[in-house]
PDB file of C-alpha atoms in Angstrom:
ATOM      1  CA  UNK A   1     114.970 110.542 119.630  1.00  0.00           C
ATOM      2  CA  UNK A   2     111.856 113.339 119.983  1.00  0.00           C
ATOM      3  CA  UNK A   3     109.744 111.127 118.354  1.00  0.00           C
ATOM      4  CA  UNK A   4     110.181 108.446 120.438  1.00  0.00           C
ATOM      5  CA  UNK A   5     106.813 106.068 120.968  1.00  0.00           C
ATOM      6  CA  UNK A   6     105.007 108.340 118.365  1.00  0.00           C
ATOM      7  CA  UNK A   7     103.661 105.992 115.651  1.00  0.00           C
ATOM      8  CA  UNK A   8     104.085 106.491 111.981  1.00  0.00           C
ATOM      9  CA  UNK A   9     102.112 105.021 109.086  1.00  0.00           C
ATOM     10  CA  UNK A  10     104.576 105.386 105.771  1.00  0.00           C
ATOM     11  CA  UNK A  11     102.319 103.993 102.680  1.00  0.00           C
ATOM     12  CA  UNK A  12     104.550 102.080 100.161  1.00  0.00           C
ATOM     13  CA  UNK A  13     107.420 101.458 102.385  1.00  0.00           C
ATOM     14  CA  UNK A  14     108.529  98.506 100.990  1.00  0.00           C
ATOM     15  CA  UNK A  15     111.640 100.130  98.697  1.00  0.00           C
ATOM     16  CA  UNK A  16     113.018 103.401  97.547  1.00  0.00           C
ATOM     17  CA  UNK A  17     111.956 106.704  99.355  1.00  0.00           C
ATOM     18  CA  UNK A  18     109.441 104.879 101.493  1.00  0.00           C
ATOM     19  CA  UNK A  19     111.970 102.321 102.738  1.00  0.00           C
ATOM     20  CA  UNK A  20     114.632 105.496 103.633  1.00  0.00           C
ATOM     21  CA  UNK A  21     111.871 107.503 105.408  1.00  0.00           C
ATOM     22  CA  UNK A  22     110.345 104.493 107.392  1.00  0.00           C
ATOM     23  CA  UNK A  23     113.966 103.409 108.544  1.00  0.00           C
ATOM     24  CA  UNK A  24     114.732 107.317 109.197  1.00  0.00           C
ATOM     25  CA  UNK A  25     111.514 107.652 110.888  1.00  0.00           C
ATOM     26  CA  UNK A  26     112.280 104.950 113.349  1.00  0.00           C
ATOM     27  CA  UNK A  27     115.829 105.666 114.084  1.00  0.00           C
ATOM     28  CA  UNK A  28     114.288 108.833 114.831  1.00  0.00           C
ATOM     29  CA  UNK A  29     112.362 106.918 117.624  1.00  0.00           C
ATOM     30  CA  UNK A  30     108.877 106.196 116.428  1.00  0.00           C
ATOM     31  CA  UNK A  31     107.572 103.124 116.148  1.00  0.00           C
ATOM     32  CA  UNK A  32     107.099 102.654 112.333  1.00  0.00           C
ATOM     33  CA  UNK A  33     104.552 100.806 110.439  1.00  0.00           C
ATOM     34  CA  UNK A  34     105.480 100.639 106.984  1.00  0.00           C
ATOM     35  CA  UNK A  35     102.785  99.361 104.575  1.00  0.00           C
ATOM     36  CA  UNK A  36     102.482  98.097 100.899  1.00  0.00           C
ATOM     37  CA  UNK A  37     100.356  96.002  98.498  1.00  0.00           C
ATOM     38  CA  UNK A  38     101.114  92.392  99.729  1.00  0.00           C
ATOM     39  CA  UNK A  39     102.552  90.133 101.886  1.00  0.00           C
ATOM     40  CA  UNK A  40     105.970  89.814  99.819  1.00  0.00           C
ATOM     41  CA  UNK A  41     106.592  93.610 100.497  1.00  0.00           C
ATOM     42  CA  UNK A  42     105.261  93.647 104.179  1.00  0.00           C
ATOM     43  CA  UNK A  43     107.935  90.749 104.670  1.00  0.00           C
ATOM     44  CA  UNK A  44     110.651  93.060 103.266  1.00  0.00           C
ATOM     45  CA  UNK A  45     109.641  95.829 105.394  1.00  0.00           C
ATOM     46  CA  UNK A  46     109.883  93.528 108.300  1.00  0.00           C
ATOM     47  CA  UNK A  47     113.261  92.236 107.634  1.00  0.00           C
ATOM     48  CA  UNK A  48     115.274  95.589 107.185  1.00  0.00           C
ATOM     49  CA  UNK A  49     113.188  96.774 110.513  1.00  0.00           C
ATOM     50  CA  UNK A  50     114.383  93.329 112.005  1.00  0.00           C
ATOM     51  CA  UNK A  51     117.914  93.499 111.073  1.00  0.00           C
ATOM     52  CA  UNK A  52     118.171  96.900 112.121  1.00  0.00           C
ATOM     53  CA  UNK A  53     116.687  96.474 115.346  1.00  0.00           C
ATOM     54  CA  UNK A  54     114.403  99.311 114.538  1.00  0.00           C
ATOM     55  CA  UNK A  55     110.748  99.349 116.321  1.00  0.00           C
ATOM     56  CA  UNK A  56     108.082  98.491 114.208  1.00  0.00           C
ATOM     57  CA  UNK A  57     106.445  96.085 111.742  1.00  0.00           C
ATOM     58  CA  UNK A  58     105.182  95.808 108.044  1.00  0.00           C
ATOM     59  CA  UNK A  59     101.794  95.380 107.190  1.00  0.00           C
ATOM     60  CA  UNK A  60      99.668  95.117 103.590  1.00  0.00           C
ATOM     61  CA  UNK A  61      97.475  97.745 103.257  1.00  0.00           C
ATOM     62  CA  UNK A  62      96.170  98.484  99.706  1.00  0.00           C
ATOM     63  CA  UNK A  63      95.603 102.182  99.727  1.00  0.00           C
ATOM     64  CA  UNK A  64      92.519 102.066  96.437  1.00  0.00           C
ATOM     65  CA  UNK A  65      90.664  99.883  99.232  1.00  0.00           C
ATOM     66  CA  UNK A  66      88.741 101.126 101.826  1.00  0.00           C
ATOM     67  CA  UNK A  67      88.105  98.068 103.773  1.00  0.00           C
ATOM     68  CA  UNK A  68      92.227  97.422 103.485  1.00  0.00           C
ATOM     69  CA  UNK A  69      92.980 100.537 105.032  1.00  0.00           C
ATOM     70  CA  UNK A  70      90.612 100.119 108.343  1.00  0.00           C
ATOM     71  CA  UNK A  71      91.660  96.518 108.330  1.00  0.00           C
ATOM     72  CA  UNK A  72      95.204  97.425 108.623  1.00  0.00           C
ATOM     73  CA  UNK A  73      94.478 100.232 111.016  1.00  0.00           C
ATOM     74  CA  UNK A  74      92.624  98.013 113.547  1.00  0.00           C
ATOM     75  CA  UNK A  75      95.645  95.865 113.433  1.00  0.00           C
ATOM     76  CA  UNK A  76      97.862  98.943 114.048  1.00  0.00           C
ATOM     77  CA  UNK A  77      95.803 100.107 116.987  1.00  0.00           C
ATOM     78  CA  UNK A  78      95.561  96.760 118.447  1.00  0.00           C
ATOM     79  CA  UNK A  79      99.160  96.716 118.640  1.00  0.00           C
ATOM     80  CA  UNK A  80     100.410  99.892 118.941  1.00  0.00           C
ATOM     81  CA  UNK A  81      98.145 102.698 119.115  1.00  0.00           C
ATOM     82  CA  UNK A  82      96.595 104.993 116.000  1.00  0.00           C
ATOM     83  CA  UNK A  83      99.083 106.808 114.037  1.00  0.00           C
ATOM     84  CA  UNK A  84     100.570 110.245 115.116  1.00  0.00           C
ATOM     85  CA  UNK A  85     102.655 110.359 111.671  1.00  0.00           C
ATOM     86  CA  UNK A  86     101.793 109.653 108.556  1.00  0.00           C
ATOM     87  CA  UNK A  87     103.576 109.772 105.360  1.00  0.00           C
ATOM     88  CA  UNK A  88     101.522 109.514 102.510  1.00  0.00           C
ATOM     89  CA  UNK A  89     104.200 107.968  99.760  1.00  0.00           C
ATOM     90  CA  UNK A  90     102.358 104.912  97.494  1.00  0.00           C
ATOM     91  CA  UNK A  91     102.699 105.527  93.992  1.00  0.00           C
ATOM     92  CA  UNK A  92     102.856 104.219  90.822  1.00  0.00           C
ATOM     93  CA  UNK A  93     103.555 105.407  86.938  1.00  0.00           C
ATOM     94  CA  UNK A  94     101.614 104.523  83.832  1.00  0.00           C
ATOM     95  CA  UNK A  95     103.697 106.891  81.582  1.00  0.00           C
ATOM     96  CA  UNK A  96     101.982 107.358  78.286  1.00  0.00           C
ATOM     97  CA  UNK A  97     101.244 110.482  75.217  1.00  0.00           C
ATOM     98  CA  UNK A  98      97.680 111.942  76.371  1.00  0.00           C
ATOM     99  CA  UNK A  99      96.995 110.467  72.511  1.00  0.00           C
ATOM    100  CA  UNK A 100      97.615 107.539  73.621  1.00  0.00           C
ATOM    101  CA  UNK A 101      96.858 107.681  77.190  1.00  0.00           C
ATOM    102  CA  UNK A 102      94.231 104.282  78.153  1.00  0.00           C
ATOM    103  CA  UNK A 103      91.620 104.728  80.418  1.00  0.00           C
ATOM    104  CA  UNK A 104      93.101 102.263  82.783  1.00  0.00           C
ATOM    105  CA  UNK A 105      96.520 104.110  82.448  1.00  0.00           C
ATOM    106  CA  UNK A 106      94.888 107.573  83.987  1.00  0.00           C
ATOM    107  CA  UNK A 107      92.463 105.843  86.559  1.00  0.00           C
ATOM    108  CA  UNK A 108      95.482 103.546  88.128  1.00  0.00           C
ATOM    109  CA  UNK A 109      97.745 106.718  88.487  1.00  0.00           C
ATOM    110  CA  UNK A 110      94.865 108.874  89.733  1.00  0.00           C
ATOM    111  CA  UNK A 111      93.523 105.989  92.093  1.00  0.00           C
ATOM    112  CA  UNK A 112      96.816 104.707  93.839  1.00  0.00           C
ATOM    113  CA  UNK A 113      98.470 108.620  93.809  1.00  0.00           C
ATOM    114  CA  UNK A 114      95.544 110.600  94.732  1.00  0.00           C
ATOM    115  CA  UNK A 115      92.426 109.068  95.673  1.00  0.00           C
ATOM    116  CA  UNK A 116      94.523 107.360  98.133  1.00  0.00           C
ATOM    117  CA  UNK A 117      95.634 110.278  99.792  1.00  0.00           C
ATOM    118  CA  UNK A 118      91.841 111.019 100.986  1.00  0.00           C
ATOM    119  CA  UNK A 119      91.301 107.125 101.907  1.00  0.00           C
ATOM    120  CA  UNK A 120      94.259 106.895 104.130  1.00  0.00           C
ATOM    121  CA  UNK A 121      94.524 110.593 105.553  1.00  0.00           C
ATOM    122  CA  UNK A 122      90.486 110.578 106.183  1.00  0.00           C
ATOM    123  CA  UNK A 123      90.823 106.699 107.998  1.00  0.00           C
ATOM    124  CA  UNK A 124      93.762 108.420 110.429  1.00  0.00           C
ATOM    125  CA  UNK A 125      92.607 111.739 110.792  1.00  0.00           C
ATOM    126  CA  UNK A 126      89.814 110.936 113.574  1.00  0.00           C
ATOM    127  CA  UNK A 127      92.432 109.909 116.217  1.00  0.00           C
ATOM    128  CA  UNK A 128      94.843 112.750 115.320  1.00  0.00           C
ATOM    129  CA  UNK A 129      91.809 115.593 115.974  1.00  0.00           C
ATOM    130  CA  UNK A 130      90.969 113.349 119.233  1.00  0.00           C
ATOM    131  CA  UNK A 131      95.106 113.408 120.761  1.00  0.00           C
ATOM    132  CA  UNK A 132      94.892 116.876 119.402  1.00  0.00           C
ATOM    133  CA  UNK A 133      98.610 116.172 117.618  1.00  0.00           C
ATOM    134  CA  UNK A 134      99.334 115.076 114.106  1.00  0.00           C
ATOM    135  CA  UNK A 135     101.851 115.164 111.578  1.00  0.00           C
ATOM    136  CA  UNK A 136     100.589 114.411 107.766  1.00  0.00           C
ATOM    137  CA  UNK A 137     103.421 114.204 104.952  1.00  0.00           C
ATOM    138  CA  UNK A 138     102.451 113.616 101.563  1.00  0.00           C
ATOM    139  CA  UNK A 139     105.229 112.996  99.134  1.00  0.00           C
ATOM    140  CA  UNK A 140     104.708 114.873  96.063  1.00  0.00           C
ATOM    141  CA  UNK A 141     107.115 115.357  92.799  1.00  0.00           C
ATOM    142  CA  UNK A 142     108.812 118.382  91.286  1.00  0.00           C
ATOM    143  CA  UNK A 143     106.649 117.113  87.867  1.00  0.00           C
ATOM    144  CA  UNK A 144     102.799 118.067  90.408  1.00  0.00           C
ATOM    145  CA  UNK A 145     104.688 121.961  90.053  1.00  0.00           C
ATOM    146  CA  UNK A 146     105.801 121.825  86.522  1.00  0.00           C
ATOM    147  CA  UNK A 147     104.406 119.437  84.594  1.00  0.00           C
ATOM    148  CA  UNK A 148     106.250 116.892  81.968  1.00  0.00           C
ATOM    149  CA  UNK A 149     105.574 115.686  79.287  1.00  0.00           C
ATOM    150  CA  UNK A 150     103.776 111.666  78.569  1.00  0.00           C
ATOM    151  CA  UNK A 151     103.045 111.895  82.403  1.00  0.00           C
ATOM    152  CA  UNK A 152      99.923 113.852  82.331  1.00  0.00           C
ATOM    153  CA  UNK A 153      97.869 111.351  85.075  1.00  0.00           C
ATOM    154  CA  UNK A 154     101.202 111.326  87.303  1.00  0.00           C
ATOM    155  CA  UNK A 155     101.537 115.525  87.199  1.00  0.00           C
ATOM    156  CA  UNK A 156      97.956 115.951  87.865  1.00  0.00           C
ATOM    157  CA  UNK A 157      98.115 113.524  90.885  1.00  0.00           C
ATOM    158  CA  UNK A 158     100.691 114.780  92.142  1.00  0.00           C
ATOM    159  CA  UNK A 159      99.691 118.367  91.716  1.00  0.00           C
ATOM    160  CA  UNK A 160      96.351 117.429  93.419  1.00  0.00           C
ATOM    161  CA  UNK A 161      98.328 115.972  96.514  1.00  0.00           C
ATOM    162  CA  UNK A 162      99.627 119.711  96.950  1.00  0.00           C
ATOM    163  CA  UNK A 163      96.562 121.387  96.960  1.00  0.00           C
ATOM    164  CA  UNK A 164      94.410 118.794  98.863  1.00  0.00           C
ATOM    165  CA  UNK A 165      97.484 119.175 101.596  1.00  0.00           C
ATOM    166  CA  UNK A 166      97.240 122.869 101.365  1.00  0.00           C
ATOM    167  CA  UNK A 167      93.008 122.666 102.159  1.00  0.00           C
ATOM    168  CA  UNK A 168      93.548 120.185 104.951  1.00  0.00           C
ATOM    169  CA  UNK A 169      96.242 122.130 106.364  1.00  0.00           C
ATOM    170  CA  UNK A 170      93.741 125.085 107.303  1.00  0.00           C
ATOM    171  CA  UNK A 171      90.801 122.858 108.266  1.00  0.00           C
ATOM    172  CA  UNK A 172      92.857 121.191 111.269  1.00  0.00           C
ATOM    173  CA  UNK A 173      95.580 123.694 111.732  1.00  0.00           C
ATOM    174  CA  UNK A 174      93.951 124.591 115.223  1.00  0.00           C
ATOM    175  CA  UNK A 175      93.980 120.686 116.304  1.00  0.00           C
ATOM    176  CA  UNK A 176      97.876 121.018 116.112  1.00  0.00           C
ATOM    177  CA  UNK A 177      98.077 119.057 113.000  1.00  0.00           C
ATOM    178  CA  UNK A 178     100.415 119.886 110.262  1.00  0.00           C
ATOM    179  CA  UNK A 179     100.013 119.287 106.735  1.00  0.00           C
ATOM    180  CA  UNK A 180     102.969 119.394 104.459  1.00  0.00           C
ATOM    181  CA  UNK A 181     104.703 118.002 101.049  1.00  0.00           C
ATOM    182  CA  UNK A 182     107.956 117.190  99.854  1.00  0.00           C
ATOM    183  CA  UNK A 183     108.582 117.302  96.231  1.00  0.00           C
ATOM    184  CA  UNK A 184     111.650 115.105  95.385  1.00  0.00           C
ATOM    185  CA  UNK A 185     113.231 115.880  91.763  1.00  0.00           C
ATOM    186  CA  UNK A 186     115.545 113.188  90.041  1.00  0.00           C
ATOM    187  CA  UNK A 187     115.908 110.671  93.111  1.00  0.00           C
ATOM    188  CA  UNK A 188     117.986 107.088  92.906  1.00  0.00           C
ATOM    189  CA  UNK A 189     115.203 104.799  92.732  1.00  0.00           C
ATOM    190  CA  UNK A 190     113.897 102.060  90.991  1.00  0.00           C
ATOM    191  CA  UNK A 191     111.991 104.168  89.048  1.00  0.00           C
ATOM    192  CA  UNK A 192     114.850 106.373  87.583  1.00  0.00           C
ATOM    193  CA  UNK A 193     117.152 103.411  87.631  1.00  0.00           C
ATOM    194  CA  UNK A 194     115.334 101.917  84.386  1.00  0.00           C
ATOM    195  CA  UNK A 195     116.148 105.038  82.427  1.00  0.00           C
ATOM    196  CA  UNK A 196     118.751 104.675  79.791  1.00  0.00           C
ATOM    197  CA  UNK A 197     122.476 106.495  80.050  1.00  0.00           C
ATOM    198  CA  UNK A 198     121.183 109.159  77.757  1.00  0.00           C
ATOM    199  CA  UNK A 199     117.569 110.077  79.493  1.00  0.00           C
ATOM    200  CA  UNK A 200     119.676 110.119  83.043  1.00  0.00           C
ATOM    201  CA  UNK A 201     122.096 112.087  81.227  1.00  0.00           C
ATOM    202  CA  UNK A 202     119.425 114.692  79.725  1.00  0.00           C
ATOM    203  CA  UNK A 203     117.660 115.331  83.498  1.00  0.00           C
ATOM    204  CA  UNK A 204     120.794 115.747  84.846  1.00  0.00           C
ATOM    205  CA  UNK A 205     121.744 118.654  82.422  1.00  0.00           C
ATOM    206  CA  UNK A 206     119.113 120.527  84.160  1.00  0.00           C
ATOM    207  CA  UNK A 207     120.257 119.419  87.840  1.00  0.00           C
ATOM    208  CA  UNK A 208     122.815 122.842  88.953  1.00  0.00           C
ATOM    209  CA  UNK A 209     124.083 119.865  91.337  1.00  0.00           C
ATOM    210  CA  UNK A 210     124.528 117.966  88.447  1.00  0.00           C
ATOM    211  CA  UNK A 211     123.719 114.816  90.402  1.00  0.00           C
ATOM    212  CA  UNK A 212     120.897 112.314  91.204  1.00  0.00           C
ATOM    213  CA  UNK A 213     119.404 112.522  94.574  1.00  0.00           C
ATOM    214  CA  UNK A 214     119.259 109.871  97.304  1.00  0.00           C
ATOM    215  CA  UNK A 215     116.112 108.484  99.200  1.00  0.00           C
ATOM    216  CA  UNK A 216     117.794 109.531 102.294  1.00  0.00           C
ATOM    217  CA  UNK A 217     117.552 113.261 100.982  1.00  0.00           C
ATOM    218  CA  UNK A 218     113.686 113.469 100.874  1.00  0.00           C
ATOM    219  CA  UNK A 219     113.647 111.154 104.435  1.00  0.00           C
ATOM    220  CA  UNK A 220     115.599 113.969 105.844  1.00  0.00           C
ATOM    221  CA  UNK A 221     113.566 116.513 105.211  1.00  0.00           C
ATOM    222  CA  UNK A 222     110.299 114.222 106.140  1.00  0.00           C
ATOM    223  CA  UNK A 223     112.144 113.790 109.729  1.00  0.00           C
ATOM    224  CA  UNK A 224     112.341 117.671 109.948  1.00  0.00           C
ATOM    225  CA  UNK A 225     108.173 118.191 109.359  1.00  0.00           C
ATOM    226  CA  UNK A 226     107.431 115.250 111.840  1.00  0.00           C
ATOM    227  CA  UNK A 227     109.662 116.763 114.290  1.00  0.00           C
ATOM    228  CA  UNK A 228     108.860 119.756 116.550  1.00  0.00           C
ATOM    229  CA  UNK A 229     111.347 122.409 114.681  1.00  0.00           C
ATOM    230  CA  UNK A 230     108.270 122.243 112.035  1.00  0.00           C
ATOM    231  CA  UNK A 231     105.639 122.726 114.683  1.00  0.00           C
ATOM    232  CA  UNK A 232     104.890 126.118 113.135  1.00  0.00           C
ATOM    233  CA  UNK A 233     104.917 125.223 109.405  1.00  0.00           C
ATOM    234  CA  UNK A 234     101.997 123.626 107.520  1.00  0.00           C
ATOM    235  CA  UNK A 235     100.338 123.869 103.933  1.00  0.00           C
ATOM    236  CA  UNK A 236     103.815 123.966 102.396  1.00  0.00           C
ATOM    237  CA  UNK A 237     106.057 122.397  99.686  1.00  0.00           C
ATOM    238  CA  UNK A 238     109.922 121.687 100.385  1.00  0.00           C
ATOM    239  CA  UNK A 239     111.082 121.035  97.223  1.00  0.00           C
ATOM    240  CA  UNK A 240     114.317 118.857  97.076  1.00  0.00           C
ATOM    241  CA  UNK A 241     115.919 118.555  93.636  1.00  0.00           C
ATOM    242  CA  UNK A 242     119.328 119.917  93.551  1.00  0.00           C
ATOM    243  CA  UNK A 243     118.169 123.181  91.778  1.00  0.00           C
ATOM    244  CA  UNK A 244     116.443 121.336  88.874  1.00  0.00           C
ATOM    245  CA  UNK A 245     113.500 123.759  89.872  1.00  0.00           C
ATOM    246  CA  UNK A 246     113.128 126.727  91.800  1.00  0.00           C
ATOM    247  CA  UNK A 247     109.892 127.970  92.523  1.00  0.00           C
TER     248      UNK A 247
END
């Protein structure tokens, strides 16, 4: 329970990896604010936190809009205090081959998966600097390092998150704020459940462990990076992919 009473903000917490991370942080003692795009998602977050008797709440936050972020942060500070832990998890996909990719497919992914990192992190950073303590953790992807056909937009955004985190880590390390990323491989989420059996098998053929990862595997890495056991780790990426990619 070493995260007891630390306020943790998790974006995209309505389902999948974000949900697993939010629950794990709350179980570790943090007061978790799960943010998502609309009231339905915020209600889902409230529901699973209440069901498990975990501290925190769900909140509406559009990570592409600064006004929405500031409004949500004001509500968080009024009810609890400024977030000391930030998990940038919100993201979307709009897959297409480059020759067919439309402007809105590119822009939507870059805005939601990369520009949002700037928006939310900058909004939370000043309070962390004042407190001289903070943990900023980004959920990137194996394709941010390897690339992937049909995902130039998604891969570019996830690679940008890694470089962003390394740069920010150098800026604020002296303030006792760490900045790291977790790079999932093939994880059992709503996104991967849409794949056909043949597509799933094709991916598994490239995973030495021959199995799909769980959102809890990612949450465990986030808990480690948020804890005191990772106090001297910053600017790093933890790859959680069953051996799919070995940097």
